[in-house]
Amino acid sequence: MTNPAATERELLCNLFPEVGPQAPTLCGDWTTLDLAAHLVVRDRRPDSLPGLVFDFAAGHTEKLRLEATQQPFEELVDQVRSGPPRWSPTSFALVDKATNTIEFFVHHEDVRRGSGSGAGRDLPAATEDELWSGLKRVAPVLRRQSPAPLTIATDDGRELKIKSGPSPVRVTGPVGELVLFMYGRQAVAHVDVAGDQNAIDQVMTAAFGV
């Protein structure tokens, strides 16, 4: 069975050497070196995980990431490619699929589009299905982040109500583009956005993401 998380991880690791360690990404001011270090720490240092969620622990996580940036870029990429160690729950394919498909899809696009390719991709059905399942799992978090009523819908008719309310903003597009939109990459997502203009403006600048 195809594991979309593993596929996106491999595609990202193939792209890293092509663009080099100082290429821009969509992750703020992070370069590809910064992003690779983040992924290594996320895979291999469980003590970094609280800092990805809670502000009080963010300093420790950032310290670990900065330390990782001192490694050669090629070594970081090799570590990302090899995946988490065997003792990690995400070394199991089902856990990896559920927890890492969105992570590696988004970061793959962070590098692709940060380096100048703004085009979307035709994704395998298995990848689209897992991305959509991931969006449904994180919908409660996105609901709290949304400043206005919001519904997202795929081109093939799937629909997810992010936040209820009158006259919701409706965002329509391919699943991958909806993921980018709901993970704070609104400016580069190839989607159609309809609704009240004031609500659209709020949604377009909202700090979405998990």
mmCIF file of N, CA and C in Angstrom, residues 54-184:
data_model
loop_
_atom_site.group_PDB
_atom_site.id
_atom_site.type_symbol
_atom_site.label_atom_id
_atom_site.label_comp_id
_atom_site.label_asym_id
_atom_site.label_seq_id
_atom_site.Cartn_x
_atom_site.Cartn_y
_atom_site.Cartn_z
ATOM 1 N N PHE A 54 3.324 24.279 21.989
ATOM 2 C CA PHE A 54 3.175 25.179 23.132
ATOM 3 C C PHE A 54 4.276 26.234 23.143
ATOM 4 N N ASP A 55 3.874 27.480 23.315
ATOM 5 C CA ASP A 55 4.830 28.586 23.294
ATOM 6 C C ASP A 55 5.894 28.457 24.381
ATOM 7 N N PHE A 56 5.511 27.940 25.553
ATOM 8 C CA PHE A 56 6.462 27.903 26.666
ATOM 9 C C PHE A 56 7.659 26.998 26.364
ATOM 10 N N ALA A 57 7.477 26.047 25.435
ATOM 11 C CA ALA A 57 8.566 25.125 25.099
ATOM 12 C C ALA A 57 9.235 25.454 23.775
ATOM 13 N N ALA A 58 8.785 26.508 23.121
ATOM 14 C CA ALA A 58 9.294 26.815 21.779
ATOM 15 C C ALA A 58 10.781 27.157 21.783
ATOM 16 N N GLY A 59 11.257 27.776 22.856
ATOM 17 C CA GLY A 59 12.662 28.159 22.912
ATOM 18 C C GLY A 59 13.586 26.959 22.858
ATOM 19 N N HIS A 60 13.227 25.895 23.568
ATOM 20 C CA HIS A 60 14.045 24.683 23.556
ATOM 21 C C HIS A 60 14.060 24.061 22.164
ATOM 22 N N THR A 61 12.893 24.010 21.532
ATOM 23 C CA THR A 61 12.807 23.435 20.186
ATOM 24 C C THR A 61 13.650 24.224 19.197
ATOM 25 N N GLU A 62 13.593 25.541 19.297
ATOM 26 C CA GLU A 62 14.382 26.378 18.387
ATOM 27 C C GLU A 62 15.877 26.211 18.653
ATOM 28 N N LYS A 63 16.253 26.039 19.910
ATOM 29 C CA LYS A 63 17.665 25.802 20.242
ATOM 30 C C LYS A 63 18.158 24.521 19.575
ATOM 31 N N LEU A 64 17.350 23.468 19.635
ATOM 32 C CA LEU A 64 17.721 22.209 18.988
ATOM 33 C C LEU A 64 17.833 22.374 17.476
ATOM 34 N N ARG A 65 16.916 23.129 16.896
ATOM 35 C CA ARG A 65 16.944 23.327 15.446
ATOM 36 C C ARG A 65 18.188 24.100 15.027
ATOM 37 N N LEU A 66 18.512 25.153 15.771
ATOM 38 C CA LEU A 66 19.699 25.943 15.442
ATOM 39 C C LEU A 66 20.968 25.108 15.565
ATOM 40 N N GLU A 67 21.021 24.244 16.569
ATOM 41 C CA GLU A 67 22.173 23.348 16.695
ATOM 42 C C GLU A 67 22.273 22.429 15.479
ATOM 43 N N ALA A 68 21.127 21.952 15.003
ATOM 44 C CA ALA A 68 21.126 21.047 13.849
ATOM 45 C C ALA A 68 21.603 21.738 12.580
ATOM 46 N N THR A 69 21.389 23.047 12.484
ATOM 47 C CA THR A 69 21.830 23.760 11.276
ATOM 48 C C THR A 69 23.348 23.793 11.144
ATOM 49 N N GLN A 70 24.067 23.425 12.201
ATOM 50 C CA GLN A 70 25.527 23.399 12.124
ATOM 51 C C GLN A 70 26.037 22.153 11.390
ATOM 52 N N GLN A 71 25.166 21.194 11.159
ATOM 53 C CA GLN A 71 25.562 20.006 10.404
ATOM 54 C C GLN A 71 25.601 20.326 8.910
ATOM 55 N N PRO A 72 26.418 19.628 8.145
ATOM 56 C CA PRO A 72 26.409 19.824 6.694
ATOM 57 C C PRO A 72 25.024 19.540 6.114
ATOM 58 N N PHE A 73 24.631 20.338 5.158
ATOM 59 C CA PHE A 73 23.309 20.212 4.547
ATOM 60 C C PHE A 73 23.085 18.796 4.006
ATOM 61 N N GLU A 74 24.096 18.235 3.367
ATOM 62 C CA GLU A 74 23.953 16.902 2.778
ATOM 63 C C GLU A 74 23.646 15.863 3.853
ATOM 64 N N GLU A 75 24.255 16.007 5.036
ATOM 65 C CA GLU A 75 23.992 15.065 6.120
ATOM 66 C C GLU A 75 22.573 15.231 6.647
ATOM 67 N N LEU A 76 22.117 16.461 6.748
ATOM 68 C CA LEU A 76 20.743 16.693 7.181
ATOM 69 C C LEU A 76 19.761 16.057 6.209
ATOM 70 N N VAL A 77 19.995 16.255 4.924
ATOM 71 C CA VAL A 77 19.093 15.686 3.917
ATOM 72 C C VAL A 77 19.093 14.163 4.007
ATOM 73 N N ASP A 78 20.251 13.565 4.210
ATOM 74 C CA ASP A 78 20.326 12.108 4.348
ATOM 75 C C ASP A 78 19.523 11.637 5.557
ATOM 76 N N GLN A 79 19.576 12.397 6.646
ATOM 77 C CA GLN A 79 18.821 12.021 7.843
ATOM 78 C C GLN A 79 17.320 12.156 7.609
ATOM 79 N N VAL A 80 16.918 13.219 6.927
ATOM 80 C CA VAL A 80 15.496 13.366 6.605
ATOM 81 C C VAL A 80 15.055 12.208 5.718
ATOM 82 N N ARG A 81 15.860 11.881 4.721
ATOM 83 C CA ARG A 81 15.500 10.819 3.781
ATOM 84 C C ARG A 81 15.352 9.467 4.484
ATOM 85 N N SER A 82 16.228 9.199 5.442
ATOM 86 C CA SER A 82 16.188 7.900 6.126
ATOM 87 C C SER A 82 15.020 7.791 7.092
ATOM 88 N N GLY A 83 14.406 8.912 7.442
ATOM 89 C CA GLY A 83 13.215 8.888 8.273
ATOM 90 C C GLY A 83 13.516 8.773 9.750
ATOM 91 N N PRO A 84 12.473 8.666 10.557
ATOM 92 C CA PRO A 84 12.656 8.605 12.007
ATOM 93 C C PRO A 84 13.304 7.293 12.428
ATOM 94 N N PRO A 85 13.953 7.274 13.594
ATOM 95 C CA PRO A 85 14.559 6.029 14.089
ATOM 96 C C PRO A 85 13.496 4.977 14.396
ATOM 97 N N ARG A 86 13.932 3.734 14.513
ATOM 98 C CA ARG A 86 12.989 2.623 14.667
ATOM 99 C C ARG A 86 12.186 2.701 15.954
ATOM 100 N N TRP A 87 12.728 3.385 16.973
ATOM 101 C CA TRP A 87 11.988 3.480 18.228
ATOM 102 C C TRP A 87 10.861 4.505 18.170
ATOM 103 N N SER A 88 10.833 5.310 17.123
ATOM 104 C CA SER A 88 9.807 6.349 17.011
ATOM 105 C C SER A 88 8.490 5.757 16.519
ATOM 106 N N PRO A 89 7.354 6.166 17.111
ATOM 107 C CA PRO A 89 6.060 5.687 16.602
ATOM 108 C C PRO A 89 5.862 5.973 15.119
ATOM 109 N N THR A 90 6.437 7.077 14.629
ATOM 110 C CA THR A 90 6.237 7.421 13.221
ATOM 111 C C THR A 90 7.078 6.568 12.281
ATOM 112 N N SER A 91 7.874 5.638 12.830
ATOM 113 C CA SER A 91 8.571 4.694 11.958
ATOM 114 C C SER A 91 7.617 3.628 11.431
ATOM 115 N N PHE A 92 6.440 3.519 12.039
ATOM 116 C CA PHE A 92 5.416 2.595 11.559
ATOM 117 C C PHE A 92 4.589 3.284 10.475
ATOM 118 N N ALA A 93 4.367 2.586 9.379
ATOM 119 C CA ALA A 93 3.787 3.210 8.185
ATOM 120 C C ALA A 93 2.439 3.868 8.453
ATOM 121 N N LEU A 94 1.573 3.216 9.215
ATOM 122 C CA LEU A 94 0.242 3.782 9.437
ATOM 123 C C LEU A 94 0.311 5.072 10.249
ATOM 124 N N VAL A 95 1.191 5.090 11.251
ATOM 125 C CA VAL A 95 1.358 6.311 12.050
ATOM 126 C C VAL A 95 2.003 7.401 11.205
ATOM 127 N N ASP A 96 3.007 7.020 10.441
ATOM 128 C CA ASP A 96 3.679 7.967 9.548
ATOM 129 C C ASP A 96 2.678 8.593 8.583
ATOM 130 N N LYS A 97 1.856 7.771 7.990
ATOM 131 C CA LYS A 97 0.861 8.248 7.027
ATOM 132 C C LYS A 97 -0.075 9.271 7.661
ATOM 133 N N ALA A 98 -0.546 8.972 8.872
ATOM 134 C CA ALA A 98 -1.512 9.851 9.529
ATOM 135 C C ALA A 98 -0.893 11.148 10.028
ATOM 136 N N THR A 99 0.366 11.093 10.467
ATOM 137 C CA THR A 99 0.966 12.269 11.102
ATOM 138 C C THR A 99 1.871 13.078 10.184
ATOM 139 N N ASN A 100 2.351 12.469 9.115
ATOM 140 C CA ASN A 100 3.378 13.140 8.312
ATOM 141 C C ASN A 100 2.984 13.470 6.880
ATOM 142 N N THR A 101 1.833 13.003 6.418
ATOM 143 C CA THR A 101 1.482 13.293 5.022
ATOM 144 C C THR A 101 1.340 14.792 4.796
ATOM 145 N N ILE A 102 0.563 15.459 5.636
ATOM 146 C CA ILE A 102 0.412 16.908 5.476
ATOM 147 C C ILE A 102 1.744 17.607 5.723
ATOM 148 N N GLU A 103 2.461 17.196 6.747
ATOM 149 C CA GLU A 103 3.739 17.839 7.079
ATOM 150 C C GLU A 103 4.684 17.858 5.879
ATOM 151 N N PHE A 104 4.870 16.713 5.258
ATOM 152 C CA PHE A 104 5.846 16.647 4.172
ATOM 153 C C PHE A 104 5.288 17.168 2.856
ATOM 154 N N PHE A 105 3.989 17.058 2.654
ATOM 155 C CA PHE A 105 3.410 17.693 1.466
ATOM 156 C C PHE A 105 3.602 19.203 1.533
ATOM 157 N N VAL A 106 3.247 19.799 2.660
ATOM 158 C CA VAL A 106 3.346 21.252 2.795
ATOM 159 C C VAL A 106 4.795 21.705 2.654
ATOM 160 N N HIS A 107 5.716 21.013 3.318
ATOM 161 C CA HIS A 107 7.109 21.459 3.244
ATOM 162 C C HIS A 107 7.721 21.196 1.865
ATOM 163 N N HIS A 108 7.279 20.153 1.186
ATOM 164 C CA HIS A 108 7.712 19.957 -0.204
ATOM 165 C C HIS A 108 7.291 21.161 -1.046
ATOM 166 N N GLU A 109 6.046 21.594 -0.861
ATOM 167 C CA GLU A 109 5.566 22.759 -1.608
ATOM 168 C C GLU A 109 6.245 24.044 -1.141
ATOM 169 N N ASP A 110 6.606 24.111 0.138
ATOM 170 C CA ASP A 110 7.344 25.280 0.629
ATOM 171 C C ASP A 110 8.637 25.478 -0.152
ATOM 172 N N VAL A 111 9.294 24.380 -0.484
ATOM 173 C CA VAL A 111 10.546 24.467 -1.235
ATOM 174 C C VAL A 111 10.264 24.674 -2.720
ATOM 175 N N ARG A 112 9.332 23.911 -3.276
ATOM 176 C CA ARG A 112 9.003 24.064 -4.705
ATOM 177 C C ARG A 112 8.616 25.504 -5.024
ATOM 178 N N ARG A 113 7.675 26.028 -4.255
ATOM 179 C CA ARG A 113 7.129 27.349 -4.574
ATOM 180 C C ARG A 113 8.031 28.460 -4.053
ATOM 181 N N GLY A 114 8.758 28.183 -2.994
ATOM 182 C CA GLY A 114 9.720 29.161 -2.516
ATOM 183 C C GLY A 114 10.853 29.363 -3.494
ATOM 184 N N SER A 115 11.134 28.323 -4.281
ATOM 185 C CA SER A 115 12.215 28.395 -5.262
ATOM 186 C C SER A 115 11.723 28.800 -6.641
ATOM 187 N N GLY A 116 10.459 29.189 -6.732
ATOM 188 C CA GLY A 116 9.994 29.772 -7.983
ATOM 189 C C GLY A 116 8.949 29.008 -8.754
ATOM 190 N N SER A 117 8.659 27.751 -8.385
ATOM 191 C CA SER A 117 7.629 27.001 -9.093
ATOM 192 C C SER A 117 6.294 27.200 -8.403
ATOM 193 N N GLY A 118 5.468 28.069 -8.977
ATOM 194 C CA GLY A 118 4.176 28.327 -8.367
ATOM 195 C C GLY A 118 3.088 27.394 -8.827
ATOM 196 N N ALA A 119 3.415 26.479 -9.734
ATOM 197 C CA ALA A 119 2.404 25.592 -10.302
ATOM 198 C C ALA A 119 1.980 24.531 -9.299
ATOM 199 N N GLY A 120 0.704 24.161 -9.368
ATOM 200 C CA GLY A 120 0.223 23.053 -8.567
ATOM 201 C C GLY A 120 0.652 21.725 -9.169
ATOM 202 N N ARG A 121 0.328 20.637 -8.465
ATOM 203 C CA ARG A 121 0.677 19.295 -8.938
ATOM 204 C C ARG A 121 -0.573 18.445 -9.040
ATOM 205 N N ASP A 122 -0.583 17.524 -9.990
ATOM 206 C CA ASP A 122 -1.611 16.489 -10.028
ATOM 207 C C ASP A 122 -1.180 15.387 -9.076
ATOM 208 N N LEU A 123 -1.927 15.234 -7.989
ATOM 209 C CA LEU A 123 -1.530 14.297 -6.943
ATOM 210 C C LEU A 123 -2.207 12.946 -7.128
ATOM 211 N N PRO A 124 -1.541 11.865 -6.727
ATOM 212 C CA PRO A 124 -2.195 10.552 -6.735
ATOM 213 C C PRO A 124 -3.428 10.562 -5.839
ATOM 214 N N ALA A 125 -4.394 9.730 -6.174
ATOM 215 C CA ALA A 125 -5.633 9.673 -5.394
ATOM 216 C C ALA A 125 -5.355 9.334 -3.933
ATOM 217 N N ALA A 126 -4.395 8.443 -3.689
ATOM 218 C CA ALA A 126 -4.084 8.061 -2.309
ATOM 219 C C ALA A 126 -3.568 9.246 -1.509
ATOM 220 N N THR A 127 -2.786 10.103 -2.145
ATOM 221 C CA THR A 127 -2.280 11.294 -1.465
ATOM 222 C C THR A 127 -3.416 12.264 -1.185
ATOM 223 N N GLU A 128 -4.266 12.495 -2.168
ATOM 224 C CA GLU A 128 -5.398 13.402 -1.963
ATOM 225 C C GLU A 128 -6.307 12.899 -0.850
ATOM 226 N N ASP A 129 -6.573 11.604 -0.827
ATOM 227 C CA ASP A 129 -7.457 11.046 0.204
ATOM 228 C C ASP A 129 -6.869 11.239 1.596
ATOM 229 N N GLU A 130 -5.572 11.014 1.742
ATOM 230 C CA GLU A 130 -4.956 11.166 3.059
ATOM 231 C C GLU A 130 -4.869 12.634 3.460
ATOM 232 N N LEU A 131 -4.599 13.519 2.510
ATOM 233 C CA LEU A 131 -4.598 14.950 2.816
ATOM 234 C C LEU A 131 -5.976 15.397 3.281
ATOM 235 N N TRP A 132 -7.017 14.922 2.621
ATOM 236 C CA TRP A 132 -8.383 15.293 3.011
ATOM 237 C C TRP A 132 -8.714 14.744 4.394
ATOM 238 N N SER A 133 -8.323 13.507 4.659
ATOM 239 C CA SER A 133 -8.535 12.937 5.991
ATOM 240 C C SER A 133 -7.801 13.751 7.047
ATOM 241 N N GLY A 134 -6.599 14.192 6.707
ATOM 242 C CA GLY A 134 -5.841 15.018 7.643
ATOM 243 C C GLY A 134 -6.522 16.334 7.935
ATOM 244 N N LEU A 135 -7.085 16.959 6.915
ATOM 245 C CA LEU A 135 -7.820 18.210 7.134
ATOM 246 C C LEU A 135 -9.005 17.985 8.061
ATOM 247 N N LYS A 136 -9.697 16.887 7.882
ATOM 248 C CA LYS A 136 -10.842 16.606 8.753
ATOM 249 C C LYS A 136 -10.392 16.408 10.199
ATOM 250 N N ARG A 137 -9.235 15.784 10.386
ATOM 251 C CA ARG A 137 -8.745 15.560 11.749
ATOM 252 C C ARG A 137 -8.378 16.863 12.451
ATOM 253 N N VAL A 138 -7.841 17.815 11.703
ATOM 254 C CA VAL A 138 -7.397 19.063 12.346
ATOM 255 C C VAL A 138 -8.456 20.163 12.269
ATOM 256 N N ALA A 139 -9.633 19.843 11.740
ATOM 257 C CA ALA A 139 -10.684 20.858 11.598
ATOM 258 C C ALA A 139 -11.015 21.575 12.908
ATOM 259 N N PRO A 140 -11.047 20.888 14.069
ATOM 260 C CA PRO A 140 -11.341 21.620 15.309
ATOM 261 C C PRO A 140 -10.321 22.722 15.613
ATOM 262 N N VAL A 141 -9.054 22.469 15.299
ATOM 263 C CA VAL A 141 -8.030 23.500 15.504
ATOM 264 C C VAL A 141 -8.242 24.651 14.530
ATOM 265 N N LEU A 142 -8.497 24.318 13.274
ATOM 266 C CA LEU A 142 -8.714 25.347 12.260
ATOM 267 C C LEU A 142 -9.955 26.175 12.575
ATOM 268 N N ARG A 143 -10.947 25.537 13.175
ATOM 269 C CA ARG A 143 -12.177 26.252 13.545
ATOM 270 C C ARG A 143 -11.862 27.387 14.520
ATOM 271 N N ARG A 144 -11.018 27.101 15.486
ATOM 272 C CA ARG A 144 -10.658 28.132 16.462
ATOM 273 C C ARG A 144 -9.844 29.248 15.817
ATOM 274 N N GLN A 145 -9.109 28.927 14.775
ATOM 275 C CA GLN A 145 -8.251 29.921 14.130
ATOM 276 C C GLN A 145 -8.995 30.793 13.128
ATOM 277 N N SER A 146 -10.123 30.309 12.633
ATOM 278 C CA SER A 146 -10.805 31.036 11.560
ATOM 279 C C SER A 146 -11.517 32.268 12.098
ATOM 280 N N PRO A 147 -11.272 33.434 11.516
ATOM 281 C CA PRO A 147 -11.914 34.663 11.984
ATOM 282 C C PRO A 147 -13.322 34.857 11.434
ATOM 283 N N ALA A 148 -13.765 33.972 10.542
ATOM 284 C CA ALA A 148 -15.075 34.120 9.904
ATOM 285 C C ALA A 148 -15.616 32.738 9.562
ATOM 286 N N PRO A 149 -16.941 32.615 9.398
ATOM 287 C CA PRO A 149 -17.494 31.341 8.936
ATOM 288 C C PRO A 149 -16.807 30.903 7.642
ATOM 289 N N LEU A 150 -16.498 29.605 7.559
ATOM 290 C CA LEU A 150 -15.659 29.146 6.448
ATOM 291 C C LEU A 150 -15.994 27.708 6.078
ATOM 292 N N THR A 151 -16.146 27.479 4.791
ATOM 293 C CA THR A 151 -16.331 26.136 4.241
ATOM 294 C C THR A 151 -15.298 25.928 3.142
ATOM 295 N N ILE A 152 -14.693 24.743 3.117
ATOM 296 C CA ILE A 152 -13.780 24.414 2.026
ATOM 297 C C ILE A 152 -14.383 23.258 1.237
ATOM 298 N N ALA A 153 -14.141 23.254 -0.064
ATOM 299 C CA ALA A 153 -14.723 22.231 -0.932
ATOM 300 C C ALA A 153 -13.730 21.856 -2.019
ATOM 301 N N THR A 154 -13.700 20.575 -2.346
ATOM 302 C CA THR A 154 -12.808 20.100 -3.395
ATOM 303 C C THR A 154 -13.483 20.217 -4.754
ATOM 304 N N ASP A 155 -12.676 20.136 -5.788
ATOM 305 C CA ASP A 155 -13.210 20.187 -7.145
ATOM 306 C C ASP A 155 -14.108 19.000 -7.457
ATOM 307 N N ASP A 156 -13.923 17.888 -6.729
ATOM 308 C CA ASP A 156 -14.741 16.705 -7.002
ATOM 309 C C ASP A 156 -15.934 16.579 -6.062
ATOM 310 N N GLY A 157 -16.243 17.648 -5.309
ATOM 311 C CA GLY A 157 -17.495 17.687 -4.564
ATOM 312 C C GLY A 157 -17.419 17.407 -3.081
ATOM 313 N N ARG A 158 -16.257 17.099 -2.540
ATOM 314 C CA ARG A 158 -16.153 16.919 -1.093
ATOM 315 C C ARG A 158 -16.188 18.277 -0.404
ATOM 316 N N GLU A 159 -16.772 18.309 0.768
ATOM 317 C CA GLU A 159 -16.968 19.586 1.459
ATOM 318 C C GLU A 159 -16.696 19.414 2.945
ATOM 319 N N LEU A 160 -16.085 20.421 3.541
ATOM 320 C CA LEU A 160 -15.786 20.402 4.968
ATOM 321 C C LEU A 160 -16.085 21.772 5.546
ATOM 322 N N LYS A 161 -16.981 21.791 6.525
ATOM 323 C CA LYS A 161 -17.326 23.042 7.193
ATOM 324 C C LYS A 161 -16.295 23.288 8.289
ATOM 325 N N ILE A 162 -15.487 24.307 8.110
ATOM 326 C CA ILE A 162 -14.461 24.632 9.096
ATOM 327 C C ILE A 162 -15.066 25.396 10.264
ATOM 328 N N LYS A 163 -15.887 26.393 9.950
ATOM 329 C CA LYS A 163 -16.526 27.182 11.001
ATOM 330 C C LYS A 163 -17.931 27.548 10.559
ATOM 331 N N SER A 164 -18.904 27.218 11.386
ATOM 332 C CA SER A 164 -20.300 27.496 11.062
ATOM 333 C C SER A 164 -20.617 28.968 11.240
ATOM 334 N N GLY A 165 -21.672 29.391 10.560
ATOM 335 C CA GLY A 165 -22.126 30.764 10.683
ATOM 336 C C GLY A 165 -22.783 31.227 9.408
ATOM 337 N N PRO A 166 -23.434 32.384 9.471
ATOM 338 C CA PRO A 166 -24.117 32.898 8.286
ATOM 339 C C PRO A 166 -23.132 33.363 7.219
ATOM 340 N N SER A 167 -23.517 33.200 5.975
ATOM 341 C CA SER A 167 -22.742 33.689 4.819
ATOM 342 C C SER A 167 -21.267 33.299 4.905
ATOM 343 N N PRO A 168 -20.983 32.003 4.952
ATOM 344 C CA PRO A 168 -19.582 31.592 5.087
ATOM 345 C C PRO A 168 -18.764 31.901 3.840
ATOM 346 N N VAL A 169 -17.503 32.177 4.044
ATOM 347 C CA VAL A 169 -16.554 32.216 2.934
ATOM 348 C C VAL A 169 -16.424 30.785 2.414
ATOM 349 N N ARG A 170 -16.399 30.642 1.096
ATOM 350 C CA ARG A 170 -16.277 29.315 0.495
ATOM 351 C C ARG A 170 -14.997 29.268 -0.334
ATOM 352 N N VAL A 171 -14.134 28.325 0.005
ATOM 353 C CA VAL A 171 -12.859 28.155 -0.691
ATOM 354 C C VAL A 171 -12.914 26.828 -1.440
ATOM 355 N N THR A 172 -12.710 26.881 -2.745
ATOM 356 C CA THR A 172 -12.829 25.693 -3.591
ATOM 357 C C THR A 172 -11.542 25.480 -4.376
ATOM 358 N N GLY A 173 -11.117 24.228 -4.465
ATOM 359 C CA GLY A 173 -9.918 23.924 -5.244
ATOM 360 C C GLY A 173 -9.504 22.482 -5.077
ATOM 361 N N PRO A 174 -8.401 22.087 -5.671
ATOM 362 C CA PRO A 174 -7.853 20.745 -5.462
ATOM 363 C C PRO A 174 -7.468 20.548 -3.995
ATOM 364 N N VAL A 175 -7.491 19.303 -3.563
ATOM 365 C CA VAL A 175 -7.229 19.014 -2.151
ATOM 366 C C VAL A 175 -5.892 19.592 -1.693
ATOM 367 N N GLY A 176 -4.851 19.388 -2.470
ATOM 368 C CA GLY A 176 -3.536 19.885 -2.066
ATOM 369 C C GLY A 176 -3.507 21.387 -1.886
ATOM 370 N N GLU A 177 -4.213 22.094 -2.753
ATOM 371 C CA GLU A 177 -4.249 23.555 -2.646
ATOM 372 C C GLU A 177 -5.043 23.994 -1.420
ATOM 373 N N LEU A 178 -6.088 23.246 -1.077
ATOM 374 C CA LEU A 178 -6.847 23.551 0.140
ATOM 375 C C LEU A 178 -5.984 23.340 1.381
ATOM 376 N N VAL A 179 -5.154 22.301 1.351
ATOM 377 C CA VAL A 179 -4.235 22.075 2.473
ATOM 378 C C VAL A 179 -3.295 23.264 2.629
ATOM 379 N N LEU A 180 -2.724 23.716 1.536
ATOM 380 C CA LEU A 180 -1.824 24.869 1.616
ATOM 381 C C LEU A 180 -2.559 26.088 2.156
ATOM 382 N N PHE A 181 -3.778 26.303 1.701
ATOM 383 C CA PHE A 181 -4.570 27.445 2.173
ATOM 384 C C PHE A 181 -4.789 27.355 3.679
ATOM 385 N N MET A 182 -5.169 26.162 4.157
ATOM 386 C CA MET A 182 -5.501 26.004 5.568
ATOM 387 C C MET A 182 -4.266 25.836 6.447
ATOM 388 N N TYR A 183 -3.096 25.811 5.849
ATOM 389 C CA TYR A 183 -1.853 25.776 6.619
ATOM 390 C C TYR A 183 -1.051 27.062 6.440
ATOM 391 N N GLY A 184 -1.770 28.153 6.215
ATOM 392 C CA GLY A 184 -1.142 29.468 6.240
ATOM 393 C C GLY A 184 -0.460 29.897 4.968
#
